[in-house]
Amino acid sequence: MNILYKRFLLVLFITASASVCRAQQNFLNITNYRVYYGWAHNYPQDWLILRRFENNGKDYLLLVNPLTLQTKANETSFYQVKPMTLEETRVFFKKTVYEKVINAAEKKSVNIQDAGIERGLPTEAGISLTADLCPSHKPLDRRIFTTIFNEFKKVEKPAPIALSVSGLWMLHHVQDLEWLKKLSNEGEIRITWVNHSYNHRVNKTAPLKQNFLLEPGTDISYEVLATEKLMLKNGLVPSVFFRFPGLVSDQQLVFKITDFGLIPIGSDAWLAKGQQAQDGSIVLIHGNGNEPVGVTDFIKLLHSKTKLIAQKQWLLYDLSDTVDEEFEQSR
Ligand SMILES: [Zn+2]
């Protein structure tokens, strides 16, 4: 899909759902949260259903727009609903951006590190920024957000950022999370909330193939769904994206994640590891205070682009725009 058209759809979506986003409720009493596939229709839009749950006696769906990859949680009664198996759902939405992108991610499932979509096309000058919030005793590295806001306030507001959030980070950083939600609600940045697993276990000595989510005894269903539930409880809308802790996975694990309907997101520019950002890169930094050197590199990168940013010649791109570009590349 043409990126301009895609952005047009995104703007439409944001405009249409602005009230929904701002009023996104905190789902404090979720029960019966489950994987649930199918088609939900509310004229003129078709939605792919990912989850179903109840909260205070009402029934809800977690939905993804198969053309823009935007998600929302909404009451089931607003839609005409057709339940389907995972296989039926993927066939039904075969011609959509969603199916093409998740299929492209599955084709990049073999590597032990950096599986999934790791970059877009270098057709547009700029990057897509992802910041990981792995469990940490340190406070949020707020420099990321203040620098983005200052650099982009005159040219791209709200500027987009994807935050990969772990369950344990959310549990222990209540004030930082409130600060982020305030920035987002006030339209200063636009956050895509990416699932980064709940416990994010890591073993300093184990080899990669038995580390992170590949550690024996890992309950993937809990790691995925408990994180989503905690996002919803905190008033965040889970996106359709998943970031592997340590970027570590194997083929079986990639397919387990895509079986939850989620799209794994890698990175071709982990700044703290010395990887350079190129146009179209999905850049990885850590926002949890544990990798300040990567954040400093990111700030340097932005400062080196100040002139271009002011002329709108170098921008931050929404993750869903970037992965759509990847799909264009894989066609
Ligand atoms: Zn992490």
JSON list of C-alpha atoms in Angstrom, two decimals, residues 165-310:
[
{"chain": "A", "resi": 165, "resn": "VAL", "atom": "CA", "xyz": [6.97, -2.97, 27.83]},
{"chain": "A", "resi": 166, "resn": "SER", "atom": "CA", "xyz": [7.43, -5.93, 30.17]},
{"chain": "A", "resi": 167, "resn": "GLY", "atom": "CA", "xyz": [4.91, -6.86, 32.86]},
{"chain": "A", "resi": 168, "resn": "LEU", "atom": "CA", "xyz": [7.43, -6.47, 35.67]},
{"chain": "A", "resi": 169, "resn": "TRP", "atom": "CA", "xyz": [8.44, -2.99, 34.46]},
{"chain": "A", "resi": 170, "resn": "MET", "atom": "CA", "xyz": [4.80, -1.86, 34.53]},
{"chain": "A", "resi": 171, "resn": "LEU", "atom": "CA", "xyz": [4.34, -3.30, 38.03]},
{"chain": "A", "resi": 172, "resn": "HIS", "atom": "CA", "xyz": [7.31, -1.46, 39.50]},
{"chain": "A", "resi": 173, "resn": "HIS", "atom": "CA", "xyz": [7.25, 1.86, 37.63]},
{"chain": "A", "resi": 174, "resn": "VAL", "atom": "CA", "xyz": [3.79, 3.21, 38.30]},
{"chain": "A", "resi": 175, "resn": "GLN", "atom": "CA", "xyz": [4.81, 6.89, 38.30]},
{"chain": "A", "resi": 176, "resn": "ASP", "atom": "CA", "xyz": [6.92, 6.59, 35.13]},
{"chain": "A", "resi": 177, "resn": "LEU", "atom": "CA", "xyz": [3.99, 4.88, 33.42]},
{"chain": "A", "resi": 178, "resn": "GLU", "atom": "CA", "xyz": [1.64, 7.68, 34.49]},
{"chain": "A", "resi": 179, "resn": "TRP", "atom": "CA", "xyz": [4.12, 10.25, 33.14]},
{"chain": "A", "resi": 180, "resn": "LEU", "atom": "CA", "xyz": [4.20, 8.46, 29.75]},
{"chain": "A", "resi": 181, "resn": "LYS", "atom": "CA", "xyz": [0.41, 8.24, 29.60]},
{"chain": "A", "resi": 182, "resn": "LYS", "atom": "CA", "xyz": [0.18, 11.95, 30.35]},
{"chain": "A", "resi": 183, "resn": "LEU", "atom": "CA", "xyz": [2.56, 12.78, 27.48]},
{"chain": "A", "resi": 184, "resn": "SER", "atom": "CA", "xyz": [0.49, 10.57, 25.20]},
{"chain": "A", "resi": 185, "resn": "ASN", "atom": "CA", "xyz": [-2.90, 11.91, 26.35]},
{"chain": "A", "resi": 186, "resn": "GLU", "atom": "CA", "xyz": [-1.72, 15.48, 25.90]},
{"chain": "A", "resi": 187, "resn": "GLY", "atom": "CA", "xyz": [-0.70, 14.68, 22.32]},
{"chain": "A", "resi": 188, "resn": "GLU", "atom": "CA", "xyz": [3.03, 15.29, 22.86]},
{"chain": "A", "resi": 189, "resn": "ILE", "atom": "CA", "xyz": [4.11, 11.82, 21.69]},
{"chain": "A", "resi": 190, "resn": "ARG", "atom": "CA", "xyz": [2.22, 8.92, 20.12]},
{"chain": "A", "resi": 191, "resn": "ILE", "atom": "CA", "xyz": [3.01, 5.61, 21.79]},
{"chain": "A", "resi": 192, "resn": "THR", "atom": "CA", "xyz": [2.61, 2.15, 20.27]},
{"chain": "A", "resi": 193, "resn": "TRP", "atom": "CA", "xyz": [2.61, -0.31, 23.18]},
{"chain": "A", "resi": 194, "resn": "VAL", "atom": "CA", "xyz": [4.52, -3.46, 22.26]},
{"chain": "A", "resi": 195, "resn": "ASN", "atom": "CA", "xyz": [4.37, -6.67, 24.31]},
{"chain": "A", "resi": 196, "resn": "HIS", "atom": "CA", "xyz": [7.84, -7.49, 25.69]},
{"chain": "A", "resi": 197, "resn": "SER", "atom": "CA", "xyz": [6.78, -10.52, 27.84]},
{"chain": "A", "resi": 198, "resn": "TYR", "atom": "CA", "xyz": [5.82, -10.47, 31.50]},
{"chain": "A", "resi": 199, "resn": "ASN", "atom": "CA", "xyz": [8.82, -11.79, 33.42]},
{"chain": "A", "resi": 200, "resn": "HIS", "atom": "CA", "xyz": [11.53, -11.18, 30.79]},
{"chain": "A", "resi": 201, "resn": "ARG", "atom": "CA", "xyz": [13.77, -13.77, 32.42]},
{"chain": "A", "resi": 202, "resn": "VAL", "atom": "CA", "xyz": [17.46, -13.63, 31.55]},
{"chain": "A", "resi": 203, "resn": "ASN", "atom": "CA", "xyz": [20.36, -15.83, 32.62]},
{"chain": "A", "resi": 204, "resn": "LYS", "atom": "CA", "xyz": [23.83, -14.27, 32.51]},
{"chain": "A", "resi": 205, "resn": "THR", "atom": "CA", "xyz": [25.60, -17.58, 31.83]},
{"chain": "A", "resi": 206, "resn": "ALA", "atom": "CA", "xyz": [23.18, -19.73, 29.78]},
{"chain": "A", "resi": 207, "resn": "PRO", "atom": "CA", "xyz": [23.69, -19.99, 26.01]},
{"chain": "A", "resi": 208, "resn": "LEU", "atom": "CA", "xyz": [21.18, -18.03, 23.88]},
{"chain": "A", "resi": 209, "resn": "LYS", "atom": "CA", "xyz": [19.29, -21.17, 22.84]},
{"chain": "A", "resi": 210, "resn": "GLN", "atom": "CA", "xyz": [18.34, -21.73, 26.51]},
{"chain": "A", "resi": 211, "resn": "ASN", "atom": "CA", "xyz": [18.01, -18.12, 27.49]},
{"chain": "A", "resi": 212, "resn": "PHE", "atom": "CA", "xyz": [15.27, -15.44, 27.68]},
{"chain": "A", "resi": 213, "resn": "LEU", "atom": "CA", "xyz": [11.97, -16.97, 26.44]},
{"chain": "A", "resi": 214, "resn": "LEU", "atom": "CA", "xyz": [13.87, -20.10, 25.38]},
{"chain": "A", "resi": 215, "resn": "GLU", "atom": "CA", "xyz": [14.69, -20.85, 29.04]},
{"chain": "A", "resi": 216, "resn": "PRO", "atom": "CA", "xyz": [13.26, -24.27, 29.98]},
{"chain": "A", "resi": 217, "resn": "GLY", "atom": "CA", "xyz": [9.99, -24.02, 31.89]},
{"chain": "A", "resi": 218, "resn": "THR", "atom": "CA", "xyz": [8.83, -20.77, 30.25]},
{"chain": "A", "resi": 219, "resn": "ASP", "atom": "CA", "xyz": [5.04, -20.47, 30.01]},
{"chain": "A", "resi": 220, "resn": "ILE", "atom": "CA", "xyz": [4.60, -18.52, 26.75]},
{"chain": "A", "resi": 221, "resn": "SER", "atom": "CA", "xyz": [0.86, -18.19, 27.15]},
{"chain": "A", "resi": 222, "resn": "TYR", "atom": "CA", "xyz": [1.32, -16.49, 30.52]},
{"chain": "A", "resi": 223, "resn": "GLU", "atom": "CA", "xyz": [4.16, -14.29, 29.21]},
{"chain": "A", "resi": 224, "resn": "VAL", "atom": "CA", "xyz": [1.94, -13.00, 26.38]},
{"chain": "A", "resi": 225, "resn": "LEU", "atom": "CA", "xyz": [-1.51, -12.80, 27.95]},
{"chain": "A", "resi": 226, "resn": "ALA", "atom": "CA", "xyz": [-0.60, -11.61, 31.47]},
{"chain": "A", "resi": 227, "resn": "THR", "atom": "CA", "xyz": [1.30, -8.70, 29.89]},
{"chain": "A", "resi": 228, "resn": "GLU", "atom": "CA", "xyz": [-1.70, -7.76, 27.74]},
{"chain": "A", "resi": 229, "resn": "LYS", "atom": "CA", "xyz": [-4.04, -7.92, 30.74]},
{"chain": "A", "resi": 230, "resn": "LEU", "atom": "CA", "xyz": [-1.74, -5.68, 32.77]},
{"chain": "A", "resi": 231, "resn": "MET", "atom": "CA", "xyz": [-1.56, -3.22, 29.85]},
{"chain": "A", "resi": 232, "resn": "LEU", "atom": "CA", "xyz": [-5.37, -3.07, 29.69]},
{"chain": "A", "resi": 233, "resn": "LYS", "atom": "CA", "xyz": [-5.59, -2.69, 33.47]},
{"chain": "A", "resi": 234, "resn": "ASN", "atom": "CA", "xyz": [-3.29, 0.32, 33.17]},
{"chain": "A", "resi": 235, "resn": "GLY", "atom": "CA", "xyz": [-5.34, 1.85, 30.35]},
{"chain": "A", "resi": 236, "resn": "LEU", "atom": "CA", "xyz": [-2.87, 0.96, 27.56]},
{"chain": "A", "resi": 237, "resn": "VAL", "atom": "CA", "xyz": [-4.02, -0.62, 24.30]},
{"chain": "A", "resi": 238, "resn": "PRO", "atom": "CA", "xyz": [-1.83, -3.62, 23.40]},
{"chain": "A", "resi": 239, "resn": "SER", "atom": "CA", "xyz": [-0.57, -3.28, 19.83]},
{"chain": "A", "resi": 240, "resn": "VAL", "atom": "CA", "xyz": [-0.29, -6.16, 17.36]},
{"chain": "A", "resi": 241, "resn": "PHE", "atom": "CA", "xyz": [3.51, -6.24, 17.84]},
{"chain": "A", "resi": 242, "resn": "PHE", "atom": "CA", "xyz": [5.78, -8.38, 20.02]},
{"chain": "A", "resi": 243, "resn": "ARG", "atom": "CA", "xyz": [9.44, -7.80, 20.86]},
{"chain": "A", "resi": 244, "resn": "PHE", "atom": "CA", "xyz": [11.44, -10.84, 22.01]},
{"chain": "A", "resi": 245, "resn": "PRO", "atom": "CA", "xyz": [13.48, -10.22, 25.20]},
{"chain": "A", "resi": 246, "resn": "GLY", "atom": "CA", "xyz": [17.14, -10.04, 24.14]},
{"chain": "A", "resi": 247, "resn": "LEU", "atom": "CA", "xyz": [15.80, -10.29, 20.56]},
{"chain": "A", "resi": 248, "resn": "VAL", "atom": "CA", "xyz": [16.27, -14.04, 21.15]},
{"chain": "A", "resi": 249, "resn": "SER", "atom": "CA", "xyz": [13.97, -16.70, 19.67]},
{"chain": "A", "resi": 250, "resn": "ASP", "atom": "CA", "xyz": [13.96, -19.86, 17.60]},
{"chain": "A", "resi": 251, "resn": "GLN", "atom": "CA", "xyz": [11.64, -20.88, 14.78]},
{"chain": "A", "resi": 252, "resn": "GLN", "atom": "CA", "xyz": [9.23, -22.72, 17.07]},
{"chain": "A", "resi": 253, "resn": "LEU", "atom": "CA", "xyz": [8.95, -19.69, 19.35]},
{"chain": "A", "resi": 254, "resn": "VAL", "atom": "CA", "xyz": [8.31, -17.31, 16.43]},
{"chain": "A", "resi": 255, "resn": "PHE", "atom": "CA", "xyz": [5.40, -19.49, 15.33]},
{"chain": "A", "resi": 256, "resn": "LYS", "atom": "CA", "xyz": [4.08, -19.64, 18.91]},
{"chain": "A", "resi": 257, "resn": "ILE", "atom": "CA", "xyz": [3.99, -15.83, 18.91]},
{"chain": "A", "resi": 258, "resn": "THR", "atom": "CA", "xyz": [2.37, -15.54, 15.48]},
{"chain": "A", "resi": 259, "resn": "ASP", "atom": "CA", "xyz": [-0.19, -18.11, 16.68]},
{"chain": "A", "resi": 260, "resn": "PHE", "atom": "CA", "xyz": [-1.23, -15.45, 19.22]},
{"chain": "A", "resi": 261, "resn": "GLY", "atom": "CA", "xyz": [-1.79, -13.20, 16.19]},
{"chain": "A", "resi": 262, "resn": "LEU", "atom": "CA", "xyz": [1.22, -11.04, 17.08]},
{"chain": "A", "resi": 263, "resn": "ILE", "atom": "CA", "xyz": [3.95, -9.75, 14.75]},
{"chain": "A", "resi": 264, "resn": "PRO", "atom": "CA", "xyz": [7.56, -10.12, 16.03]},
{"chain": "A", "resi": 265, "resn": "ILE", "atom": "CA", "xyz": [9.66, -6.97, 15.66]},
{"chain": "A", "resi": 266, "resn": "GLY", "atom": "CA", "xyz": [13.46, -7.18, 15.50]},
{"chain": "A", "resi": 267, "resn": "SER", "atom": "CA", "xyz": [15.96, -4.36, 14.94]},
{"chain": "A", "resi": 268, "resn": "ASP", "atom": "CA", "xyz": [18.74, -3.66, 12.47]},
{"chain": "A", "resi": 269, "resn": "ALA", "atom": "CA", "xyz": [20.16, -0.84, 14.59]},
{"chain": "A", "resi": 270, "resn": "TRP", "atom": "CA", "xyz": [20.72, -1.66, 18.29]},
{"chain": "A", "resi": 271, "resn": "LEU", "atom": "CA", "xyz": [22.60, 1.57, 18.95]},
{"chain": "A", "resi": 272, "resn": "ALA", "atom": "CA", "xyz": [24.39, 0.50, 22.15]},
{"chain": "A", "resi": 273, "resn": "LYS", "atom": "CA", "xyz": [25.88, -2.45, 20.20]},
{"chain": "A", "resi": 274, "resn": "GLY", "atom": "CA", "xyz": [27.44, -0.06, 17.71]},
{"chain": "A", "resi": 275, "resn": "GLN", "atom": "CA", "xyz": [24.94, -0.75, 14.91]},
{"chain": "A", "resi": 276, "resn": "GLN", "atom": "CA", "xyz": [24.31, 2.40, 12.87]},
{"chain": "A", "resi": 277, "resn": "ALA", "atom": "CA", "xyz": [20.84, 3.66, 12.00]},
{"chain": "A", "resi": 278, "resn": "GLN", "atom": "CA", "xyz": [20.07, 3.89, 8.28]},
{"chain": "A", "resi": 279, "resn": "ASP", "atom": "CA", "xyz": [16.99, 5.32, 6.59]},
{"chain": "A", "resi": 280, "resn": "GLY", "atom": "CA", "xyz": [14.21, 2.80, 7.18]},
{"chain": "A", "resi": 281, "resn": "SER", "atom": "CA", "xyz": [15.87, 1.28, 10.26]},
{"chain": "A", "resi": 282, "resn": "ILE", "atom": "CA", "xyz": [13.95, -0.03, 13.23]},
{"chain": "A", "resi": 283, "resn": "VAL", "atom": "CA", "xyz": [16.20, 1.47, 15.91]},
{"chain": "A", "resi": 284, "resn": "LEU", "atom": "CA", "xyz": [16.49, -0.19, 19.32]},
{"chain": "A", "resi": 285, "resn": "ILE", "atom": "CA", "xyz": [17.40, 1.64, 22.51]},
{"chain": "A", "resi": 286, "resn": "HIS", "atom": "CA", "xyz": [16.59, 0.86, 26.14]},
{"chain": "A", "resi": 287, "resn": "GLY", "atom": "CA", "xyz": [14.39, 3.24, 28.07]},
{"chain": "A", "resi": 288, "resn": "ASN", "atom": "CA", "xyz": [14.70, 1.41, 31.39]},
{"chain": "A", "resi": 289, "resn": "GLY", "atom": "CA", "xyz": [17.88, 3.18, 32.57]},
{"chain": "A", "resi": 290, "resn": "ASN", "atom": "CA", "xyz": [20.12, 0.16, 31.98]},
{"chain": "A", "resi": 291, "resn": "GLU", "atom": "CA", "xyz": [21.69, 1.25, 28.70]},
{"chain": "A", "resi": 292, "resn": "PRO", "atom": "CA", "xyz": [22.32, 5.03, 28.88]},
{"chain": "A", "resi": 293, "resn": "VAL", "atom": "CA", "xyz": [24.97, 4.83, 26.15]},
{"chain": "A", "resi": 294, "resn": "GLY", "atom": "CA", "xyz": [22.31, 3.82, 23.57]},
{"chain": "A", "resi": 295, "resn": "VAL", "atom": "CA", "xyz": [20.10, 6.73, 24.60]},
{"chain": "A", "resi": 296, "resn": "THR", "atom": "CA", "xyz": [23.05, 9.12, 24.34]},
{"chain": "A", "resi": 297, "resn": "ASP", "atom": "CA", "xyz": [23.77, 7.77, 20.84]},
{"chain": "A", "resi": 298, "resn": "PHE", "atom": "CA", "xyz": [20.13, 8.31, 19.90]},
{"chain": "A", "resi": 299, "resn": "ILE", "atom": "CA", "xyz": [20.22, 11.91, 21.17]},
{"chain": "A", "resi": 300, "resn": "LYS", "atom": "CA", "xyz": [23.42, 12.49, 19.16]},
{"chain": "A", "resi": 301, "resn": "LEU", "atom": "CA", "xyz": [21.71, 11.04, 16.10]},
{"chain": "A", "resi": 302, "resn": "LEU", "atom": "CA", "xyz": [18.76, 13.42, 16.50]},
{"chain": "A", "resi": 303, "resn": "HIS", "atom": "CA", "xyz": [21.04, 16.40, 17.05]},
{"chain": "A", "resi": 304, "resn": "SER", "atom": "CA", "xyz": [22.99, 15.51, 13.89]},
{"chain": "A", "resi": 305, "resn": "LYS", "atom": "CA", "xyz": [19.69, 15.66, 11.97]},
{"chain": "A", "resi": 306, "resn": "THR", "atom": "CA", "xyz": [18.34, 18.90, 13.49]},
{"chain": "A", "resi": 307, "resn": "LYS", "atom": "CA", "xyz": [18.46, 20.83, 10.22]},
{"chain": "A", "resi": 308, "resn": "LEU", "atom": "CA", "xyz": [16.86, 18.04, 8.21]},
{"chain": "A", "resi": 309, "resn": "ILE", "atom": "CA", "xyz": [14.18, 17.57, 10.87]},
{"chain": "A", "resi": 310, "resn": "ALA", "atom": "CA", "xyz": [13.33, 21.29, 10.73]}
]
